[in-house]
Coordinates of C-alpha atoms in Angstrom, one line a residue:
Chain A
M1 CA 0.0 0.0 0.0
S2 CA 1.3 3.4 -0.9
A3 CA 2.1 5.9 1.9
H4 CA -0.7 8.2 2.9
P5 CA -0.4 11.6 1.2
V6 CA -0.4 13.4 4.6
A7 CA 2.3 11.1 6.0
S8 CA 4.5 11.7 3.0
T9 CA 3.9 15.5 3.2
L10 CA 4.7 15.5 6.8
R11 CA 7.8 13.4 6.3
G12 CA 9.0 15.6 3.6
F13 CA 8.3 18.7 5.7
S14 CA 10.0 17.5 8.8
Q15 CA 13.0 16.3 6.9
A16 CA 13.3 19.6 5.0
L17 CA 12.8 21.6 8.1
A18 CA 15.3 19.6 10.1
R19 CA 17.8 19.9 7.3
T20 CA 17.4 23.6 7.1
L21 CA 17.5 24.1 10.8
V22 CA 20.4 21.9 11.5
S23 CA 22.6 22.9 8.7
E24 CA 21.9 26.7 8.4
D25 CA 25.0 26.4 6.1
A26 CA 24.4 29.6 4.2
A27 CA 24.0 31.5 7.4
H28 CA 27.4 30.5 8.7
S29 CA 29.4 30.7 5.5
G30 CA 31.6 33.7 5.3
G31 CA 29.9 35.9 2.7
V32 CA 29.2 39.6 2.5
L33 CA 25.8 39.6 4.1
Q34 CA 26.8 37.1 6.8
G35 CA 29.5 39.5 7.9
V36 CA 27.0 42.3 8.5
D37 CA 25.4 43.0 11.9
P38 CA 21.9 41.3 11.8
R39 CA 20.2 44.5 12.8
A40 CA 21.8 46.5 10.0
K41 CA 21.0 43.7 7.6
L42 CA 17.3 43.5 8.8
V43 CA 16.7 47.2 8.4
G44 CA 18.5 47.4 5.1
M45 CA 16.9 44.3 3.5
L46 CA 13.4 45.3 4.7
A47 CA 14.0 48.7 3.2
L48 CA 14.8 47.0 -0.1
V49 CA 11.6 44.8 0.2
V50 CA 9.5 47.9 0.8
A51 CA 11.2 49.6 -2.1
S52 CA 10.2 46.7 -4.4
A53 CA 6.7 47.0 -3.2
L54 CA 6.7 50.8 -4.0
A55 CA 8.3 50.5 -7.4
H56 CA 6.0 51.1 -10.3
R57 CA 8.5 50.6 -13.2
V58 CA 9.8 47.4 -14.7
P59 CA 13.5 48.6 -15.0
T60 CA 13.5 49.5 -11.3
L61 CA 12.2 46.1 -10.3
I62 CA 14.8 44.4 -12.6
A63 CA 17.5 46.4 -11.0
L64 CA 16.3 45.4 -7.5
L65 CA 16.2 41.8 -8.6
A66 CA 19.8 42.2 -9.9
V67 CA 20.9 43.6 -6.6
G68 CA 19.4 40.5 -4.9
V69 CA 21.3 38.2 -7.3
G70 CA 24.5 40.2 -6.7
L71 CA 24.1 40.0 -3.0
A72 CA 23.4 36.2 -3.2
V73 CA 26.6 35.6 -5.2
A74 CA 28.6 37.8 -2.9
S75 CA 27.1 35.9 0.1
R76 CA 27.9 32.5 -1.3
V77 CA 24.3 31.5 -1.6
N78 CA 23.8 28.9 -4.2
V79 CA 22.0 30.8 -7.0
W80 CA 20.9 27.6 -8.7
S81 CA 19.2 26.5 -5.5
L82 CA 17.7 29.9 -5.1
A83 CA 16.3 29.8 -8.6
R84 CA 14.8 26.3 -8.1
R85 CA 13.4 26.8 -4.6
V86 CA 12.4 30.4 -4.7
W87 CA 12.2 32.0 -8.2
L88 CA 10.5 29.0 -9.9
V89 CA 7.9 28.6 -7.1
A90 CA 7.1 32.3 -6.9
F91 CA 6.9 32.6 -10.7
A92 CA 4.6 29.6 -11.0
F93 CA 2.3 30.9 -8.3
T94 CA 2.3 34.5 -9.4
F95 CA 2.1 33.8 -13.1
M96 CA -0.9 31.6 -12.6
I97 CA -2.7 34.5 -11.0
A98 CA -1.3 37.3 -13.2
A99 CA -1.8 35.5 -16.6
P100 CA -5.6 36.1 -16.9
A101 CA -5.0 39.8 -16.2
M102 CA -3.2 40.0 -19.6
F103 CA -6.5 39.4 -21.3
L104 CA -8.9 40.9 -18.8
T105 CA -7.3 44.3 -18.4
P106 CA -8.7 46.8 -20.9
G107 CA -6.2 48.6 -23.1
I108 CA -4.5 48.7 -26.5
A109 CA -4.7 45.2 -28.2
L110 CA -1.3 43.5 -28.7
W111 CA -2.5 40.2 -30.0
Q112 CA -6.0 38.9 -30.8
W113 CA -7.4 35.5 -31.5
G114 CA -11.1 35.4 -31.9
G115 CA -12.7 37.1 -28.9
V116 CA -9.5 36.8 -26.8
V117 CA -7.5 40.0 -26.7
M118 CA -4.1 40.4 -25.1
T119 CA -3.6 44.1 -24.1
A120 CA -0.5 46.1 -23.5
N121 CA -1.9 47.3 -20.2
G122 CA -2.6 43.7 -19.2
V123 CA 0.9 42.5 -20.1
H124 CA 2.5 45.5 -18.2
T125 CA 0.4 44.6 -15.1
A126 CA 1.3 40.9 -15.2
V127 CA 5.1 41.6 -15.7
L128 CA 5.0 44.2 -12.9
L129 CA 3.3 41.8 -10.5
V130 CA 5.6 38.9 -11.3
L131 CA 8.8 41.0 -11.1
R132 CA 7.7 42.7 -7.9
V133 CA 7.0 39.3 -6.2
E134 CA 10.3 37.8 -7.5
A135 CA 12.3 40.8 -6.2
A136 CA 10.6 40.9 -2.8
V137 CA 10.8 37.1 -2.3
T138 CA 14.5 37.0 -3.3
L139 CA 15.4 39.8 -0.9
S140 CA 13.5 38.5 2.0
T141 CA 14.8 34.9 1.4
L142 CA 18.4 36.3 1.3
L143 CA 17.8 37.9 4.7
V144 CA 16.6 34.6 6.2
L145 CA 19.2 32.4 4.5
T146 CA 22.2 34.5 5.6
T147 CA 21.1 35.1 9.2
P148 CA 20.9 32.4 11.9
W149 CA 17.3 32.3 13.0
M150 CA 18.0 33.3 16.6
W151 CA 20.1 36.3 15.5
L152 CA 17.2 37.4 13.3
L153 CA 14.8 37.2 16.2
K154 CA 17.1 39.2 18.4
A155 CA 17.5 41.8 15.6
L156 CA 13.7 42.2 15.5
R157 CA 14.1 44.0 18.8
T158 CA 15.5 46.9 16.9
L159 CA 12.1 47.3 15.1
G160 CA 10.4 47.5 18.5
V161 CA 9.0 44.0 18.6
P162 CA 8.3 43.2 22.3
V163 CA 10.7 40.8 24.0
E164 CA 7.8 38.4 24.9
V165 CA 6.9 38.1 21.2
I166 CA 10.5 37.3 20.3
A167 CA 10.6 34.6 23.1
L168 CA 7.3 33.2 21.7
L169 CA 8.6 33.2 18.1
A170 CA 11.8 31.4 19.2
M171 CA 9.9 28.8 21.2
T172 CA 7.3 28.3 18.4
H173 CA 10.1 27.8 15.9
R174 CA 12.0 25.4 18.2
Y175 CA 9.0 23.1 18.8
L176 CA 7.7 23.2 15.2
V177 CA 10.1 20.5 14.2
L178 CA 9.3 18.3 17.2
L179 CA 5.6 18.6 16.6
A180 CA 5.9 17.9 12.9
E181 CA 8.0 14.8 13.6
T182 CA 5.5 13.7 16.3
A183 CA 2.7 14.0 13.8
N184 CA 4.7 12.2 11.2
Q185 CA 5.4 9.3 13.6
M186 CA 1.8 9.1 14.6
F187 CA 0.7 8.8 11.0
E188 CA 3.4 6.2 10.2
S189 CA 2.4 4.1 13.2
R190 CA -1.2 4.3 12.2
Q191 CA -0.4 3.5 8.5
S192 CA 1.6 0.5 9.6
R193 CA -1.5 -1.0 11.3
V194 CA -3.8 -0.4 8.3
V195 CA -4.5 -3.2 5.8
G196 CA -6.3 -2.3 2.6
K197 CA -7.6 1.1 1.6
L198 CA -9.4 3.4 4.0
K199 CA -12.6 5.0 2.9
G200 CA -12.9 8.8 2.8
A201 CA -14.8 9.0 6.1
E202 CA -12.4 6.6 7.8
Q203 CA -9.4 8.7 6.6
R204 CA -11.1 11.8 7.8
H205 CA -11.7 10.2 11.2
M206 CA -8.1 9.1 11.4
M207 CA -6.8 12.6 10.5
I208 CA -9.0 14.3 13.0
N209 CA -8.1 11.8 15.7
T210 CA -4.4 12.3 15.0
G211 CA -4.9 16.0 15.2
G212 CA -6.7 15.7 18.5
V213 CA -4.0 13.5 20.0
L214 CA -1.4 16.0 18.7
L215 CA -3.3 18.8 20.3
S216 CA -3.3 17.0 23.6
K217 CA 0.4 16.3 23.3
T218 CA 1.0 19.9 22.4
M219 CA -0.7 21.1 25.6
A220 CA 1.0 18.5 27.7
M221 CA 4.4 19.5 26.1
G222 CA 3.5 23.1 27.0
D223 CA 3.2 22.2 30.6
E224 CA 6.4 20.2 30.5
V225 CA 8.3 23.1 29.0
Y226 CA 6.9 25.4 31.6
M227 CA 8.1 23.0 34.4
A228 CA 11.5 22.9 32.7
M229 CA 11.5 26.7 32.6
L230 CA 10.6 26.9 36.3
A231 CA 13.4 24.4 37.1
R232 CA 15.9 26.6 35.4
G233 CA 14.8 29.6 37.4
F234 CA 12.1 31.3 35.2
R235 CA 10.4 34.1 37.1
G236 CA 8.1 35.5 34.4
E237 CA 10.7 37.8 32.9
V238 CA 12.1 37.1 29.4
R239 CA 15.6 38.4 28.8
L240 CA 17.7 38.2 25.6
L241 CA 21.4 38.3 25.4
T242 CA 22.3 41.0 23.0
E243 CA 25.9 40.7 22.1
F244 CA 25.6 42.6 18.8
R245 CA 27.9 45.5 18.3
M246 CA 27.7 47.8 15.3
K247 CA 31.1 48.3 13.6
T248 CA 32.0 50.8 10.9
R249 CA 31.4 48.2 8.1
D250 CA 27.9 47.6 9.5
W251 CA 27.1 51.3 9.4
V252 CA 28.4 51.4 5.8
A253 CA 26.3 48.4 4.9
V254 CA 23.1 49.7 6.3
A255 CA 23.8 53.1 4.7
A256 CA 24.4 51.5 1.3
L257 CA 21.3 49.3 1.5
L258 CA 19.2 52.3 2.5
A259 CA 20.7 54.4 -0.3
V260 CA 19.8 51.7 -2.9
A261 CA 16.3 51.4 -1.5
A262 CA 15.8 55.2 -1.5
G263 CA 17.2 55.3 -5.1
A264 CA 14.8 52.5 -6.1
V265 CA 11.8 54.4 -4.6
V266 CA 12.7 57.6 -6.5
A267 CA 13.5 55.8 -9.8
G268 CA 10.5 53.5 -9.5
R269 CA 7.8 56.2 -9.3
Chain B
M1 CA -5.3 33.2 1.4
H2 CA -1.7 34.0 2.5
I3 CA -1.2 37.2 0.4
P4 CA 2.4 37.4 -0.9
D5 CA 4.5 40.5 -1.1
G6 CA 3.7 42.7 -4.1
Y7 CA 0.0 42.1 -4.3
L8 CA -1.0 44.9 -2.0
S9 CA 0.1 48.6 -2.2
P10 CA 2.4 49.8 0.5
S11 CA -0.3 52.1 1.8
T12 CA -2.7 49.2 2.2
C13 CA 0.0 47.2 3.9
A14 CA 0.7 50.1 6.3
T15 CA -3.0 50.5 7.0
M16 CA -3.3 46.8 7.8
Y17 CA -0.2 46.8 10.0
V18 CA -1.7 49.8 11.9
A19 CA -5.0 48.0 12.2
S20 CA -3.4 44.8 13.4
A21 CA -1.0 46.6 15.8
G22 CA -3.9 47.8 17.9
F23 CA -5.2 44.2 18.3
W24 CA -1.6 42.8 18.9
W25 CA -1.0 45.4 21.6
Q26 CA -4.2 44.6 23.3
A27 CA -3.6 40.8 23.0
L28 CA -0.1 41.2 24.4
R29 CA -1.4 43.4 27.2
R30 CA -4.0 40.8 28.1
T31 CA -1.7 37.8 27.8
R32 CA 1.4 39.5 29.4
R33 CA -0.2 39.0 32.8
Q34 CA -0.5 35.3 32.1
M35 CA 3.1 35.1 30.7
L36 CA 4.2 34.7 34.3
G37 CA 2.5 31.3 34.3
R38 CA 2.0 28.6 31.7
A39 CA 0.8 30.9 28.9
L40 CA 4.2 31.5 27.4
P41 CA 5.0 27.9 26.4
R42 CA 1.3 27.2 25.8
L43 CA 0.9 30.0 23.3
A44 CA 4.1 29.1 21.5
L45 CA 3.2 25.4 21.3
M46 CA -0.3 26.3 20.1
A47 CA 1.2 28.4 17.4
A48 CA 3.4 25.4 16.4
F49 CA 0.4 23.2 16.4
C50 CA -1.5 25.6 14.1
F51 CA 1.5 25.5 11.8
V52 CA 1.5 21.7 11.7
V53 CA -2.3 21.4 11.4
M54 CA -2.1 23.6 8.3
L55 CA -0.2 20.7 6.7
F56 CA -3.0 18.2 7.4
N57 CA -4.6 17.5 4.0
L58 CA -8.1 16.5 5.1
P59 CA -10.1 14.2 2.7
L60 CA -13.5 15.9 2.2
P61 CA -16.9 14.4 1.2
G62 CA -16.9 14.3 -2.6
G63 CA -13.4 13.1 -3.1
T64 CA -11.5 16.3 -2.8
T65 CA -9.1 17.4 -0.1
G66 CA -8.5 20.7 1.8
H67 CA -6.4 22.0 4.6
A68 CA -7.5 23.9 7.7
L69 CA -5.9 26.9 9.3
G70 CA -6.5 25.9 12.9
V71 CA -7.8 29.3 13.8
G72 CA -11.2 28.0 15.0
I73 CA -9.7 25.5 17.5
A74 CA -7.0 28.0 18.6
A75 CA -9.7 30.6 19.5
I76 CA -11.9 28.0 21.3
V77 CA -9.0 26.7 23.4
L78 CA -7.1 30.0 24.0
G79 CA -9.9 32.5 23.7
P80 CA -9.9 35.3 21.1
W81 CA -6.7 37.1 22.3
G82 CA -4.7 34.0 22.8
G83 CA -6.0 32.6 19.5
M84 CA -4.9 35.7 17.6
M85 CA -1.5 35.7 19.2
A86 CA -0.9 32.0 18.4
V87 CA -2.1 32.3 14.8
S88 CA -0.2 35.5 14.3
L89 CA 3.0 33.8 15.5
A90 CA 2.4 30.9 13.1
L91 CA 1.8 33.3 10.2
A92 CA 4.9 35.3 11.1
I93 CA 7.1 32.1 11.0
Q94 CA 5.5 31.1 7.8
A95 CA 6.3 34.5 6.2
L96 CA 9.7 34.9 7.6
F97 CA 11.0 31.4 7.3
F98 CA 9.0 29.7 4.6
G99 CA 8.0 32.5 2.3
D100 CA 4.4 31.6 2.7
G101 CA 2.7 35.0 2.7
G102 CA 4.8 38.2 2.4
I103 CA 6.6 40.3 5.0
T104 CA 5.0 43.6 3.8
T105 CA 1.6 41.9 3.8
L106 CA 2.0 40.2 7.2
G107 CA -0.1 42.8 8.8
A108 CA -3.0 42.1 6.4
N109 CA -2.6 38.4 6.6
C110 CA -2.6 38.5 10.4
F111 CA -5.6 40.8 10.4
N112 CA -7.6 38.5 8.1
M113 CA -6.8 35.1 9.5
A114 CA -5.5 35.6 13.1
I115 CA -7.4 38.7 14.3
A116 CA -10.8 38.7 12.4
G117 CA -10.6 34.9 12.3
S118 CA -10.1 34.4 16.0
I119 CA -12.7 37.0 17.0
T120 CA -15.3 35.5 14.6
A121 CA -14.6 31.9 15.7
W122 CA -14.8 32.7 19.4
G123 CA -17.9 34.9 18.9
L124 CA -19.7 32.3 16.9
Y125 CA -18.8 29.5 19.2
Q126 CA -19.9 31.5 22.3
L127 CA -23.1 32.8 20.6
I128 CA -24.3 29.4 19.2
G129 CA -23.1 27.3 22.0
M130 CA -24.3 29.7 24.7
G131 CA -26.2 28.1 27.4
S132 CA -25.9 24.5 26.0
T133 CA -24.7 21.6 28.1
A134 CA -21.1 20.3 27.7
N135 CA -22.1 17.3 25.7
S136 CA -24.8 18.8 23.5
K137 CA -24.7 18.6 19.8
R138 CA -25.2 22.3 19.6
R139 CA -21.7 22.9 20.9
L140 CA -20.3 20.7 18.2
V141 CA -22.3 22.6 15.6
A142 CA -21.0 25.8 17.2
A143 CA -17.4 24.7 16.8
A144 CA -18.0 23.7 13.2
L145 CA -19.6 27.0 12.4
A146 CA -16.9 28.8 14.3
G147 CA -14.3 27.2 11.9
Y148 CA -16.4 27.7 8.8
G149 CA -17.3 31.4 9.6
S150 CA -13.8 32.4 10.6
I151 CA -12.1 31.1 7.5
N152 CA -14.7 32.5 5.2
L153 CA -14.6 35.9 6.8
A154 CA -10.8 35.8 6.5
A155 CA -11.1 34.9 2.8
L156 CA -13.7 37.7 2.2
L157 CA -11.4 40.3 3.9
A158 CA -8.4 39.1 1.7
A159 CA -10.6 39.3 -1.4
I160 CA -11.7 42.8 -0.5
E161 CA -8.1 44.0 0.1
L162 CA -7.0 42.5 -3.2
G163 CA -10.1 43.7 -5.0
I164 CA -9.8 47.4 -4.0
Q165 CA -6.2 47.5 -5.4
P166 CA -7.1 48.1 -9.1
M167 CA -9.6 50.8 -8.1
L168 CA -7.1 52.7 -5.9
F169 CA -3.8 52.0 -7.5
H170 CA -3.3 52.2 -11.2
D171 CA -1.0 54.1 -13.6
A172 CA -2.0 56.9 -16.0
S173 CA -3.2 54.5 -18.6
G174 CA -5.4 52.7 -16.1
A175 CA -3.2 49.5 -15.8
P176 CA -3.4 48.1 -12.3
L177 CA -0.1 48.5 -10.3
Y178 CA -0.8 45.7 -7.7
A179 CA -3.4 42.9 -7.6
P180 CA -5.1 43.2 -11.0
Y181 CA -8.7 42.0 -10.3
P182 CA -11.5 44.2 -9.2
L183 CA -13.9 43.3 -6.4
H184 CA -16.4 41.6 -8.7
V185 CA -13.7 39.2 -9.8
A186 CA -11.7 38.8 -6.6
I187 CA -14.6 38.1 -4.3
P188 CA -16.2 35.3 -6.3
A189 CA -12.8 33.8 -7.2
M190 CA -11.7 33.7 -3.5
M191 CA -15.0 32.8 -2.0
A192 CA -15.8 29.9 -4.4
G193 CA -13.0 27.7 -3.0
H194 CA -13.5 28.8 0.6
L195 CA -17.3 28.4 0.9
T196 CA -17.0 24.9 -0.6
I197 CA -13.6 23.3 0.1
A198 CA -11.5 25.2 2.6
G199 CA -14.5 26.2 4.7
V200 CA -15.7 22.6 5.0
A201 CA -12.2 21.4 5.9
E202 CA -11.9 24.1 8.6
A203 CA -15.4 23.2 9.9
L204 CA -14.7 19.5 10.0
M205 CA -11.3 20.0 11.6
T206 CA -12.6 22.4 14.2
A207 CA -15.6 20.2 15.1
G208 CA -13.5 17.1 15.1
L209 CA -10.8 18.5 17.3
F210 CA -13.4 20.0 19.6
G211 CA -15.2 16.7 19.9
Y212 CA -11.9 15.0 20.7
L213 CA -11.0 17.5 23.4
R214 CA -14.5 17.4 24.8
R215 CA -14.3 13.7 25.2
N216 CA -10.7 13.5 26.4
E217 CA -9.6 16.9 27.7
P218 CA -12.8 18.8 28.7
G219 CA -10.8 21.2 30.8
L220 CA -9.0 22.5 27.7
V221 CA -12.2 23.7 26.0
G222 CA -13.6 25.2 29.2
L223 CA -15.9 22.2 29.7
A224 CA -14.9 20.6 33.0
K225 CA -17.2 17.7 33.5
D226 CA -19.2 19.3 36.4
A227 CA -19.3 22.7 34.8
T228 CA -22.7 24.2 34.5
P229 CA -23.4 26.1 31.3
R230 CA -23.3 29.8 31.8
T231 CA -24.0 32.7 29.5
P232 CA -21.0 35.1 29.1
R233 CA -22.0 38.4 30.5
S234 CA -19.7 40.3 28.2
L235 CA -21.6 38.9 25.2
W236 CA -24.9 40.2 26.6
G237 CA -23.2 43.5 27.3
G238 CA -21.8 43.7 23.7
L239 CA -25.2 42.8 22.3
A240 CA -26.9 45.6 24.4
L241 CA -24.2 48.1 23.2
L242 CA -24.8 47.1 19.6
M243 CA -28.5 47.6 20.0
L244 CA -28.0 51.0 21.5
L245 CA -25.7 51.9 18.6
A246 CA -28.3 50.7 16.0
P247 CA -29.5 54.3 15.4
L248 CA -26.1 55.0 13.8
G249 CA -27.5 53.2 10.8
I250 CA -29.5 56.3 9.8
L251 CA -26.2 58.2 9.3
A252 CA -25.6 56.2 6.1
G253 CA -27.4 58.1 3.4
G254 CA -29.0 56.5 0.4
A255 CA -30.1 53.0 -0.3
A256 CA -27.7 50.0 -0.1
W257 CA -26.5 48.8 -3.6
G258 CA -29.0 46.4 -5.1
E259 CA -31.7 47.3 -2.5
W260 CA -33.6 49.9 -4.5
A261 CA -37.3 50.2 -4.3
P262 CA -39.3 50.3 -7.6
K263 CA -40.1 54.0 -6.9
D264 CA -36.4 54.8 -6.8
F265 CA -36.1 54.3 -10.5
A266 CA -38.4 57.2 -11.2
D267 CA -36.8 59.5 -8.6
Q268 CA -34.1 61.8 -10.1
A269 CA -32.0 62.0 -6.9
A270 CA -32.2 58.2 -6.3
R271 CA -31.3 57.5 -10.0
A272 CA -28.2 59.7 -9.6
Q273 CA -27.1 57.7 -6.6
I274 CA -27.7 54.4 -8.4
A275 CA -25.6 55.5 -11.3
A276 CA -22.8 56.8 -9.1
A277 CA -22.7 53.5 -7.2
S278 CA -22.9 51.4 -10.4
G279 CA -19.8 52.6 -12.3
N280 CA -21.8 55.5 -13.9
V281 CA -24.2 53.1 -15.7
A282 CA -27.6 54.8 -15.8
A283 CA -30.5 52.9 -14.3
P284 CA -33.6 52.3 -16.4
T285 CA -36.2 55.1 -16.0
V286 CA -38.9 52.5 -15.1
A287 CA -38.5 49.7 -12.6
P288 CA -37.9 46.4 -14.4
I289 CA -41.3 44.5 -14.7
G290 CA -40.3 41.5 -12.6
L291 CA -38.8 43.7 -9.9
A292 CA -42.0 45.8 -9.7
R293 CA -44.2 42.7 -9.7
L294 CA -42.3 40.9 -6.9
A295 CA -41.5 43.9 -4.8
G296 CA -45.0 44.0 -3.4
V297 CA -45.3 40.3 -2.6
W298 CA -44.5 40.8 1.1
T299 CA -45.1 43.9 3.1
A300 CA -42.9 43.9 6.2
P301 CA -44.5 44.8 9.5
L302 CA -41.6 47.3 10.2
P303 CA -40.7 48.7 6.8
E304 CA -37.2 50.3 6.7
Y305 CA -36.7 49.6 10.4
A306 CA -39.3 52.3 11.2
P307 CA -42.5 51.3 13.0
R308 CA -45.3 53.5 11.7
F309 CA -46.4 54.6 15.2
V310 CA -42.9 56.0 16.0
K311 CA -42.0 59.5 14.9
S312 CA -38.2 59.5 15.7
A313 CA -36.1 57.6 13.2
G314 CA -33.4 56.9 15.8
F315 CA -35.9 55.5 18.3
G316 CA -37.5 53.4 15.5
Y317 CA -34.1 51.9 14.7
L318 CA -33.6 51.0 18.4
L319 CA -37.0 49.5 18.7
S320 CA -36.4 47.4 15.5
A321 CA -33.1 46.2 16.9
I322 CA -34.7 45.1 20.2
F323 CA -37.5 43.4 18.2
G324 CA -35.1 41.7 15.8
V325 CA -32.8 40.4 18.7
G326 CA -35.9 39.3 20.5
I327 CA -37.1 37.2 17.6
I328 CA -33.6 35.6 17.1
L329 CA -33.3 34.8 20.8
G330 CA -36.8 33.3 20.8
V331 CA -36.0 31.1 17.8
V332 CA -32.7 30.0 19.5
W333 CA -34.5 29.2 22.7
L334 CA -37.1 27.1 20.8
V335 CA -34.4 25.2 19.0
Q336 CA -32.6 24.6 22.3
L337 CA -35.8 23.4 23.9
I338 CA -36.4 20.9 21.1
A339 CA -32.8 19.8 21.0
A340 CA -32.8 19.3 24.8
R341 CA -35.9 17.1 24.6
K342 CA -34.4 15.0 21.8
G343 CA -31.2 14.7 23.8
E344 CA -33.0 13.5 26.8
D345 CA -35.0 10.9 24.8
A346 CA -31.8 9.7 23.1
E347 CA -30.0 9.4 26.5
K348 CA -32.9 7.4 27.9
G349 CA -32.9 5.1 24.8
A350 CA -29.1 4.7 25.1
A351 CA -29.4 3.9 28.8
K352 CA -32.0 1.2 28.1
R353 CA -29.8 -0.4 25.4
I354 CA -26.7 -0.4 27.6
E355 CA -28.2 -1.5 30.9
P356 CA -28.7 -5.2 30.2
E357 CA -25.2 -5.7 28.8
H358 CA -23.7 -3.6 31.5
F359 CA -24.9 -5.8 34.4
E360 CA -25.0 -9.2 32.7
T361 CA -22.3 -11.6 33.8
D362 CA -20.3 -13.3 31.0
P363 CA -20.9 -17.0 31.5
K364 CA -17.4 -17.9 30.0
Q365 CA -15.7 -15.6 32.5
E366 CA -17.7 -17.1 35.3
R367 CA -16.6 -20.6 34.3
G368 CA -13.0 -19.4 34.0
R369 CA -13.0 -18.2 37.6

């Protein structure tokens, strides 16, 4: 009997997640972005993402995408992997949504076949949307790929995110893998005890039951984690160790990224 | 429903961040007190659970599959504030780490799914399940409708945010700069899938998980076995406040789109309003025959929320609100009464069926002793 689609999804998910979390290869390899203070990088890259959202011109968006590719190369991020995992997925998703706009948006006809008319306005809209999504996704992915998750969370404090929220994000992220693996094991153990093919209603029952047990385990784990926190001296205060120090090159980096973003905003109007 | 970067204009994103920030601040303020206790790991783990449950591809009646958001069950277990925190955390991790939903659109996504979703789910669950016993079917239905309502409202909000983009943001030639489809395309496109597939998945998942928790962990859903049903006072307070605010409705001038009376077609001012609200398409000078014929089929006892014997429009609105709420509560009370009787009958029947087996001694076991 073939594996249940959910079991295979979860297995794939937990493996990919575990691989990403454990390795964090790109985040630790000595590239340009990796050498920049996470706070400077966060502010600078977010400015570039906002600039790509503000840009209304195709050349500006191409330039921002080129900046993203340049930074990826300089930061030793595998561009082929970036293309496969990020650009292709974003393109497929966005193009599927943007493609009908080429025919539905009124404007000067570029191409006509029977009653179907492709307009210049429609093509411009579709290209703009696809490029904007590609640029924004590339830049935000670069930020995450070149920064260890915990540093990124600590850097979020510079944007005024409350310390409790950062602690919650860190804890959520840490237990995601564990819960995904638990769910995966539960599905596997159930699958191994199934002979034949389950009907739709039976599959549904199984899924919901697994979800219920997972929820019970989640809550029990929450209590266990709390006990562990108490055992380590938790008194209701969350503190983060902030060992970041801005050096000259970090100031230069944030200034450069902000300058590019400002230039893109002006040029993209 | 996770809107990626680039689909919403920066001003829409900023507005949605500001709108969400108010709720986040309030949620954090309310949960911060509990952070001293178990709330911190519980919220974090519930967020992780929501994330994982989004991967559950639920087989649906009819052969298709759909996945749930988990917002319904999160709101029922943690309450509206805890629910919105947990789902917001899950969405933030999805956006930051997995690129599912954008960073600039995170405010909008959280507003739609975490904030509006949690409030809707919790409100529907409380309103429909209000006053029912822990094991009643009504609570299960309340959980299902909480899931269904929350995901559909979230989808509708997302569709509205996407649909207003081409109206507000386009270049000189009229080409849309962000999401390209207007409301009349975005809303049906988004709602078709959510009213049928995603909504059903969320309803089944919420009701299923609620049923499981009710059976095995009643304390988690606020249903300790000895607990007597009670009506949340805040809900009654909210309902009373809404009724008092009902006269605000008269501030909105003109008729709602598509709710014109036959006489409006002959009235010059009303025709101008219809044209302005319909993309400058002029309405016919005479009411369509079918509309005129069917418009008089039923004459409401309180036409236009204004009882004939009341002079003040505001007071008429208030009276209509009290009357409407009274009817709804009466119908709910009747349904509850019928359901309670059926429940009692079923329990008696089940007790009769179980009783003989329960007390009979197994002859084989007896011999084995």
